[in-house]
Amino acid sequence: MEPGGSGSGGDVADAEGLPAGWVRVTIGELCDVNPRGFDEEPGDDELISQVPMASVEAETGRIDASTQVRYGDFKKKSLTSFQEDDVLFAKITPCMENGKIAKARGLAGGRALGSTEFHVLRSRGAVLPEYLMHFLLQRHVRRAAEHHMTGAVGQRRVPRPYLAELEIPVPPLAEQHRIIAKLDEQLANIETGEVSLADASSRVVDFVTSLLAKATDSSAEASNWETKTIAEMATVSSGATPLKGRSDYYDGGTVPWITSSLLNAPFVDRAEKFITDRAVAETAVKEYPPGTLLLAMYGEGRTRGKCSELRIRATTNQACAGIQLAADYQCRKDWVKLVLESRYEENRALASGGVQPNLSLGLIKNIQIPLPPLTRQKEILEQVAQRRTDAGKMSDVIESVKIQATELRNALLHAAFTGALISQDPVDEPASVLLDRIRAEQTAAVKQTKRKRVSRTTSPAAPQTSGRPVPSGSQEALPL
């Protein structure tokens, strides 16, 4: 939407519900979107920053530009070039949804090469990079962009035209400076609180870890307890994956099929994938009853070593070990689970292998379980349950405050971009006036460039003669 001519900013602002002096324009009018290269090309021996996607922190606008490379070694690689004060916008899922948006700052030599999955926005002067960055970081702005992504699932991207046509409310430049100063102050307070919340959450986790260790360790009391291996108390087996190419093993399946990712929860009450009865009958898949303990033998991230309990009848894949306690040891189920939970890190360390270390069934069978008298076992389990309940309540409070912090951040940004964060100053030059002046300067620069190109490409006039043919060998001079 055009912001209007010089001096019309106030009327347009009133018509659109914006504060006086504000206008609503597209990012394409305010910025060069994905400009080609740098304003000034660095020399081959110059050091510049290298900024991969991982160097942009989610949600905060912070960027790590500490990695430096020699420009000549990277200039021919397929990378995105940007410079100090450009705004980076991660266009690919899930980086865009996670808020990997930042103002380029602290770049070596003021320039950098980075991920090709960045859109680069270079302000023409009417919008501060920090103002633009915070506008794009808003959750509702990113959600709207998500609906316009194109491409295959898992590789969807925000197209350049959408970003260029995205409208943004623009206050006078002087007011933008005041808004950013206030935002920086208030966001710093919120971030300080979020750091404290993260620390409190970590302390709760440490408390539970310590609680489990003390409940099952080799203390003086535990030294008198009987010890059994899992193999002595239970049948241990693993699941399987029916052949993926057999659609009759999966299509219309109703039998729950559990993968290791679900073992991060203390109980498995549901399945995300299902197989058919034929798959159960014709493959090595095994059905486990409710009450079976499942231990993740391998998996992504922190999954390996996690222990959970089935609450439904289900099959599993080969990444899950099913521990079915014998009848005489069913009374020990909660205790065995507690011991396996307390030894999570220890069990992970037992894993072997290269790219994806895993726990073998043999290793799991040999895990030693100390067995207290049943009366003492009951006391310990009750104490642990009560303290875990207390820890859970603390975690709930922390999560509630985290949500409040997120809501406060969103409210703060909303106030900033509706003119409610700070008061307006009537002496500020309206944004429309600045925009008109920038447009005029750009138009004049384009005309000047065209005149220079024309003067360079115009051929000199052909020399004029008297019209008489010049005989061969004649010394008649042509007019200068």
PDB file of N, CA and C in Angstrom, residues 191-259:
ATOM      1  N   GLU A 191      14.478 -11.278  29.668  1.00  0.00           N
ATOM      2  CA  GLU A 191      15.484 -12.321  29.455  1.00  0.00           C
ATOM      3  C   GLU A 191      16.193 -12.680  30.758  1.00  0.00           C
ATOM      4  N   THR A 192      16.420 -11.700  31.602  1.00  0.00           N
ATOM      5  CA  THR A 192      17.019 -11.987  32.914  1.00  0.00           C
ATOM      6  C   THR A 192      16.115 -12.924  33.710  1.00  0.00           C
ATOM      7  N   GLY A 193      14.824 -12.659  33.666  1.00  0.00           N
ATOM      8  CA  GLY A 193      13.876 -13.543  34.350  1.00  0.00           C
ATOM      9  C   GLY A 193      13.852 -14.929  33.738  1.00  0.00           C
ATOM     10  N   GLU A 194      13.946 -15.018  32.408  1.00  0.00           N
ATOM     11  CA  GLU A 194      13.930 -16.320  31.737  1.00  0.00           C
ATOM     12  C   GLU A 194      15.179 -17.138  32.071  1.00  0.00           C
ATOM     13  N   VAL A 195      16.308 -16.456  32.222  1.00  0.00           N
ATOM     14  CA  VAL A 195      17.531 -17.159  32.638  1.00  0.00           C
ATOM     15  C   VAL A 195      17.346 -17.749  34.034  1.00  0.00           C
ATOM     16  N   SER A 196      16.732 -16.979  34.916  1.00  0.00           N
ATOM     17  CA  SER A 196      16.478 -17.475  36.275  1.00  0.00           C
ATOM     18  C   SER A 196      15.521 -18.660  36.249  1.00  0.00           C
ATOM     19  N   LEU A 197      14.524 -18.605  35.375  1.00  0.00           N
ATOM     20  CA  LEU A 197      13.585 -19.722  35.262  1.00  0.00           C
ATOM     21  C   LEU A 197      14.282 -20.974  34.734  1.00  0.00           C
ATOM     22  N   ALA A 198      15.154 -20.797  33.751  1.00  0.00           N
ATOM     23  CA  ALA A 198      15.898 -21.944  33.219  1.00  0.00           C
ATOM     24  C   ALA A 198      16.783 -22.555  34.296  1.00  0.00           C
ATOM     25  N   ASP A 199      17.386 -21.695  35.121  1.00  0.00           N
ATOM     26  CA  ASP A 199      18.229 -22.191  36.208  1.00  0.00           C
ATOM     27  C   ASP A 199      17.387 -22.962  37.228  1.00  0.00           C
ATOM     28  N   ALA A 200      16.213 -22.435  37.541  1.00  0.00           N
ATOM     29  CA  ALA A 200      15.327 -23.115  38.485  1.00  0.00           C
ATOM     30  C   ALA A 200      14.874 -24.458  37.928  1.00  0.00           C
ATOM     31  N   SER A 201      14.568 -24.498  36.638  1.00  0.00           N
ATOM     32  CA  SER A 201      14.147 -25.747  36.004  1.00  0.00           C
ATOM     33  C   SER A 201      15.270 -26.776  36.044  1.00  0.00           C
ATOM     34  N   SER A 202      16.493 -26.318  35.807  1.00  0.00           N
ATOM     35  CA  SER A 202      17.651 -27.218  35.864  1.00  0.00           C
ATOM     36  C   SER A 202      17.852 -27.761  37.278  1.00  0.00           C
ATOM     37  N   ARG A 203      17.608 -26.920  38.273  1.00  0.00           N
ATOM     38  CA  ARG A 203      17.761 -27.356  39.660  1.00  0.00           C
ATOM     39  C   ARG A 203      16.728 -28.428  40.023  1.00  0.00           C
ATOM     40  N   VAL A 204      15.535 -28.309  39.478  1.00  0.00           N
ATOM     41  CA  VAL A 204      14.513 -29.323  39.733  1.00  0.00           C
ATOM     42  C   VAL A 204      14.950 -30.661  39.131  1.00  0.00           C
ATOM     43  N   VAL A 205      15.480 -30.616  37.909  1.00  0.00           N
ATOM     44  CA  VAL A 205      15.961 -31.845  37.262  1.00  0.00           C
ATOM     45  C   VAL A 205      17.084 -32.466  38.084  1.00  0.00           C
ATOM     46  N   ASP A 206      18.013 -31.629  38.538  1.00  0.00           N
ATOM     47  CA  ASP A 206      19.130 -32.130  39.356  1.00  0.00           C
ATOM     48  C   ASP A 206      18.618 -32.750  40.659  1.00  0.00           C
ATOM     49  N   PHE A 207      17.589 -32.116  41.227  1.00  0.00           N
ATOM     50  CA  PHE A 207      17.017 -32.633  42.473  1.00  0.00           C
ATOM     51  C   PHE A 207      16.451 -34.037  42.271  1.00  0.00           C
ATOM     52  N   VAL A 208      15.694 -34.226  41.172  1.00  0.00           N
ATOM     53  CA  VAL A 208      15.096 -35.532  40.897  1.00  0.00           C
ATOM     54  C   VAL A 208      16.185 -36.566  40.632  1.00  0.00           C
ATOM     55  N   THR A 209      17.216 -36.165  39.876  1.00  0.00           N
ATOM     56  CA  THR A 209      18.318 -37.086  39.580  1.00  0.00           C
ATOM     57  C   THR A 209      19.010 -37.527  40.875  1.00  0.00           C
ATOM     58  N   SER A 210      19.266 -36.562  41.747  1.00  0.00           N
ATOM     59  CA  SER A 210      19.900 -36.867  43.030  1.00  0.00           C
ATOM     60  C   SER A 210      18.992 -37.742  43.893  1.00  0.00           C
ATOM     61  N   LEU A 211      17.711 -37.446  43.841  1.00  0.00           N
ATOM     62  CA  LEU A 211      16.734 -38.214  44.621  1.00  0.00           C
ATOM     63  C   LEU A 211      16.746 -39.679  44.215  1.00  0.00           C
ATOM     64  N   LEU A 212      16.729 -39.936  42.914  1.00  0.00           N
ATOM     65  CA  LEU A 212      16.716 -41.314  42.429  1.00  0.00           C
ATOM     66  C   LEU A 212      18.008 -42.032  42.781  1.00  0.00           C
ATOM     67  N   ALA A 213      19.136 -41.316  42.646  1.00  0.00           N
ATOM     68  CA  ALA A 213      20.427 -41.937  42.937  1.00  0.00           C
ATOM     69  C   ALA A 213      20.525 -42.337  44.406  1.00  0.00           C
ATOM     70  N   LYS A 214      20.107 -41.446  45.289  1.00  0.00           N
ATOM     71  CA  LYS A 214      20.201 -41.741  46.720  1.00  0.00           C
ATOM     72  C   LYS A 214      19.258 -42.865  47.121  1.00  0.00           C
ATOM     73  N   ALA A 215      18.150 -42.984  46.417  1.00  0.00           N
ATOM     74  CA  ALA A 215      17.180 -44.028  46.767  1.00  0.00           C
ATOM     75  C   ALA A 215      17.659 -45.417  46.381  1.00  0.00           C
ATOM     76  N   THR A 216      18.560 -45.506  45.425  1.00  0.00           N
ATOM     77  CA  THR A 216      18.948 -46.828  44.910  1.00  0.00           C
ATOM     78  C   THR A 216      20.451 -47.081  44.963  1.00  0.00           C
ATOM     79  N   ASP A 217      21.232 -46.206  45.615  1.00  0.00           N
ATOM     80  CA  ASP A 217      22.689 -46.355  45.578  1.00  0.00           C
ATOM     81  C   ASP A 217      23.183 -47.455  46.519  1.00  0.00           C
ATOM     82  N   SER A 218      24.492 -47.662  46.481  1.00  0.00           N
ATOM     83  CA  SER A 218      25.107 -48.711  47.309  1.00  0.00           C
ATOM     84  C   SER A 218      25.513 -48.147  48.663  1.00  0.00           C
ATOM     85  N   SER A 219      24.566 -47.697  49.414  1.00  0.00           N
ATOM     86  CA  SER A 219      24.830 -47.176  50.751  1.00  0.00           C
ATOM     87  C   SER A 219      25.056 -48.336  51.721  1.00  0.00           C
ATOM     88  N   ALA A 220      25.356 -47.999  52.963  1.00  0.00           N
ATOM     89  CA  ALA A 220      25.558 -49.049  53.973  1.00  0.00           C
ATOM     90  C   ALA A 220      24.340 -49.952  54.065  1.00  0.00           C
ATOM     91  N   GLU A 221      23.158 -49.334  53.954  1.00  0.00           N
ATOM     92  CA  GLU A 221      21.929 -50.131  54.005  1.00  0.00           C
ATOM     93  C   GLU A 221      21.838 -51.047  52.796  1.00  0.00           C
ATOM     94  N   ALA A 222      22.112 -50.478  51.620  1.00  0.00           N
ATOM     95  CA  ALA A 222      21.953 -51.246  50.390  1.00  0.00           C
ATOM     96  C   ALA A 222      22.984 -52.352  50.251  1.00  0.00           C
ATOM     97  N   SER A 223      24.097 -52.235  50.988  1.00  0.00           N
ATOM     98  CA  SER A 223      25.142 -53.253  50.864  1.00  0.00           C
ATOM     99  C   SER A 223      24.666 -54.618  51.345  1.00  0.00           C
ATOM    100  N   ASN A 224      23.615 -54.637  52.143  1.00  0.00           N
ATOM    101  CA  ASN A 224      23.073 -55.897  52.635  1.00  0.00           C
ATOM    102  C   ASN A 224      21.921 -56.425  51.782  1.00  0.00           C
ATOM    103  N   TRP A 225      21.573 -55.671  50.750  1.00  0.00           N
ATOM    104  CA  TRP A 225      20.452 -56.097  49.908  1.00  0.00           C
ATOM    105  C   TRP A 225      20.900 -57.183  48.938  1.00  0.00           C
ATOM    106  N   GLU A 226      19.965 -58.044  48.593  1.00  0.00           N
ATOM    107  CA  GLU A 226      20.212 -59.050  47.570  1.00  0.00           C
ATOM    108  C   GLU A 226      20.317 -58.358  46.209  1.00  0.00           C
ATOM    109  N   THR A 227      21.113 -58.887  45.307  1.00  0.00           N
ATOM    110  CA  THR A 227      21.261 -58.331  43.959  1.00  0.00           C
ATOM    111  C   THR A 227      20.953 -59.400  42.918  1.00  0.00           C
ATOM    112  N   LYS A 228      20.188 -59.012  41.925  1.00  0.00           N
ATOM    113  CA  LYS A 228      19.849 -59.902  40.816  1.00  0.00           C
ATOM    114  C   LYS A 228      20.096 -59.178  39.494  1.00  0.00           C
ATOM    115  N   THR A 229      20.440 -59.935  38.470  1.00  0.00           N
ATOM    116  CA  THR A 229      20.498 -59.345  37.127  1.00  0.00           C
ATOM    117  C   THR A 229      19.093 -59.321  36.544  1.00  0.00           C
ATOM    118  N   ILE A 230      18.895 -58.467  35.568  1.00  0.00           N
ATOM    119  CA  ILE A 230      17.580 -58.417  34.916  1.00  0.00           C
ATOM    120  C   ILE A 230      17.253 -59.766  34.290  1.00  0.00           C
ATOM    121  N   ALA A 231      18.263 -60.437  33.742  1.00  0.00           N
ATOM    122  CA  ALA A 231      18.023 -61.744  33.119  1.00  0.00           C
ATOM    123  C   ALA A 231      17.509 -62.773  34.121  1.00  0.00           C
ATOM    124  N   GLU A 232      17.883 -62.622  35.400  1.00  0.00           N
ATOM    125  CA  GLU A 232      17.424 -63.551  36.436  1.00  0.00           C
ATOM    126  C   GLU A 232      15.991 -63.271  36.857  1.00  0.00           C
ATOM    127  N   MET A 233      15.506 -62.101  36.550  1.00  0.00           N
ATOM    128  CA  MET A 233      14.163 -61.713  36.986  1.00  0.00           C
ATOM    129  C   MET A 233      13.157 -61.612  35.856  1.00  0.00           C
ATOM    130  N   ALA A 234      13.644 -61.527  34.619  1.00  0.00           N
ATOM    131  CA  ALA A 234      12.723 -61.193  33.537  1.00  0.00           C
ATOM    132  C   ALA A 234      13.150 -61.820  32.217  1.00  0.00           C
ATOM    133  N   THR A 235      12.195 -61.878  31.305  1.00  0.00           N
ATOM    134  CA  THR A 235      12.478 -62.215  29.910  1.00  0.00           C
ATOM    135  C   THR A 235      12.728 -60.906  29.169  1.00  0.00           C
ATOM    136  N   VAL A 236      13.823 -60.850  28.436  1.00  0.00           N
ATOM    137  CA  VAL A 236      14.186 -59.625  27.719  1.00  0.00           C
ATOM    138  C   VAL A 236      14.224 -59.911  26.229  1.00  0.00           C
ATOM    139  N   SER A 237      13.523 -59.112  25.453  1.00  0.00           N
ATOM    140  CA  SER A 237      13.487 -59.291  23.995  1.00  0.00           C
ATOM    141  C   SER A 237      13.318 -57.937  23.335  1.00  0.00           C
ATOM    142  N   SER A 238      13.455 -57.914  22.017  1.00  0.00           N
ATOM    143  CA  SER A 238      13.277 -56.653  21.281  1.00  0.00           C
ATOM    144  C   SER A 238      12.243 -56.841  20.192  1.00  0.00           C
ATOM    145  N   GLY A 239      11.787 -55.739  19.662  1.00  0.00           N
ATOM    146  CA  GLY A 239      10.775 -55.770  18.617  1.00  0.00           C
ATOM    147  C   GLY A 239      11.400 -55.848  17.235  1.00  0.00           C
ATOM    148  N   ALA A 240      10.630 -55.460  16.241  1.00  0.00           N
ATOM    149  CA  ALA A 240      11.092 -55.520  14.857  1.00  0.00           C
ATOM    150  C   ALA A 240      10.319 -54.520  14.027  1.00  0.00           C
ATOM    151  N   THR A 241      10.813 -54.288  12.820  1.00  0.00           N
ATOM    152  CA  THR A 241      10.144 -53.396  11.876  1.00  0.00           C
ATOM    153  C   THR A 241       9.676 -54.209  10.681  1.00  0.00           C
ATOM    154  N   PRO A 242       8.374 -54.345  10.489  1.00  0.00           N
ATOM    155  CA  PRO A 242       7.884 -55.059   9.307  1.00  0.00           C
ATOM    156  C   PRO A 242       8.391 -54.395   8.025  1.00  0.00           C
ATOM    157  N   LEU A 243       8.578 -55.178   6.984  1.00  0.00           N
ATOM    158  CA  LEU A 243       9.121 -54.683   5.721  1.00  0.00           C
ATOM    159  C   LEU A 243       8.332 -53.463   5.249  1.00  0.00           C
ATOM    160  N   LYS A 244       9.052 -52.353   5.048  1.00  0.00           N
ATOM    161  CA  LYS A 244       8.383 -51.102   4.679  1.00  0.00           C
ATOM    162  C   LYS A 244       7.677 -51.192   3.329  1.00  0.00           C
ATOM    163  N   GLY A 245       8.194 -52.031   2.440  1.00  0.00           N
ATOM    164  CA  GLY A 245       7.584 -52.128   1.117  1.00  0.00           C
ATOM    165  C   GLY A 245       6.282 -52.895   1.086  1.00  0.00           C
ATOM    166  N   ARG A 246       5.912 -53.516   2.189  1.00  0.00           N
ATOM    167  CA  ARG A 246       4.664 -54.271   2.244  1.00  0.00           C
ATOM    168  C   ARG A 246       3.557 -53.381   2.774  1.00  0.00           C
ATOM    169  N   SER A 247       2.783 -52.830   1.879  1.00  0.00           N
ATOM    170  CA  SER A 247       1.694 -51.949   2.300  1.00  0.00           C
ATOM    171  C   SER A 247       0.659 -52.692   3.123  1.00  0.00           C
ATOM    172  N   ASP A 248       0.529 -54.040   2.887  1.00  0.00           N
ATOM    173  CA  ASP A 248      -0.454 -54.806   3.657  1.00  0.00           C
ATOM    174  C   ASP A 248      -0.031 -54.984   5.114  1.00  0.00           C
ATOM    175  N   TYR A 249       1.209 -54.591   5.441  1.00  0.00           N
ATOM    176  CA  TYR A 249       1.655 -54.623   6.825  1.00  0.00           C
ATOM    177  C   TYR A 249       1.309 -53.324   7.574  1.00  0.00           C
ATOM    178  N   TYR A 250       0.947 -52.306   6.821  1.00  0.00           N
ATOM    179  CA  TYR A 250       0.726 -50.999   7.445  1.00  0.00           C
ATOM    180  C   TYR A 250      -0.652 -50.397   7.148  1.00  0.00           C
ATOM    181  N   ASP A 251      -1.118 -50.475   5.926  1.00  0.00           N
ATOM    182  CA  ASP A 251      -2.375 -49.824   5.535  1.00  0.00           C
ATOM    183  C   ASP A 251      -3.553 -50.378   6.331  1.00  0.00           C
ATOM    184  N   GLY A 252      -4.247 -49.469   7.008  1.00  0.00           N
ATOM    185  CA  GLY A 252      -5.409 -49.873   7.792  1.00  0.00           C
ATOM    186  C   GLY A 252      -5.059 -50.594   9.074  1.00  0.00           C
ATOM    187  N   GLY A 253      -3.800 -50.530   9.480  1.00  0.00           N
ATOM    188  CA  GLY A 253      -3.370 -51.244  10.679  1.00  0.00           C
ATOM    189  C   GLY A 253      -4.016 -50.711  11.949  1.00  0.00           C
ATOM    190  N   THR A 254      -4.274 -51.617  12.882  1.00  0.00           N
ATOM    191  CA  THR A 254      -4.901 -51.236  14.156  1.00  0.00           C
ATOM    192  C   THR A 254      -4.067 -51.658  15.369  1.00  0.00           C
ATOM    193  N   VAL A 255      -2.952 -52.361  15.120  1.00  0.00           N
ATOM    194  CA  VAL A 255      -2.107 -52.838  16.212  1.00  0.00           C
ATOM    195  C   VAL A 255      -1.075 -51.761  16.543  1.00  0.00           C
ATOM    196  N   PRO A 256      -1.066 -51.220  17.771  1.00  0.00           N
ATOM    197  CA  PRO A 256      -0.097 -50.180  18.130  1.00  0.00           C
ATOM    198  C   PRO A 256       1.334 -50.675  17.930  1.00  0.00           C
ATOM    199  N   TRP A 257       2.166 -49.820  17.336  1.00  0.00           N
ATOM    200  CA  TRP A 257       3.577 -50.145  17.077  1.00  0.00           C
ATOM    201  C   TRP A 257       4.411 -49.006  17.655  1.00  0.00           C
ATOM    202  N   ILE A 258       5.126 -49.278  18.733  1.00  0.00           N
ATOM    203  CA  ILE A 258       5.818 -48.257  19.516  1.00  0.00           C
ATOM    204  C   ILE A 258       7.259 -48.105  19.039  1.00  0.00           C
ATOM    205  N   THR A 259       7.706 -46.865  18.862  1.00  0.00           N
ATOM    206  CA  THR A 259       9.099 -46.584  18.554  1.00  0.00           C
ATOM    207  C   THR A 259       9.756 -45.929  19.772  1.00  0.00           C
TER     208      THR A 259
END
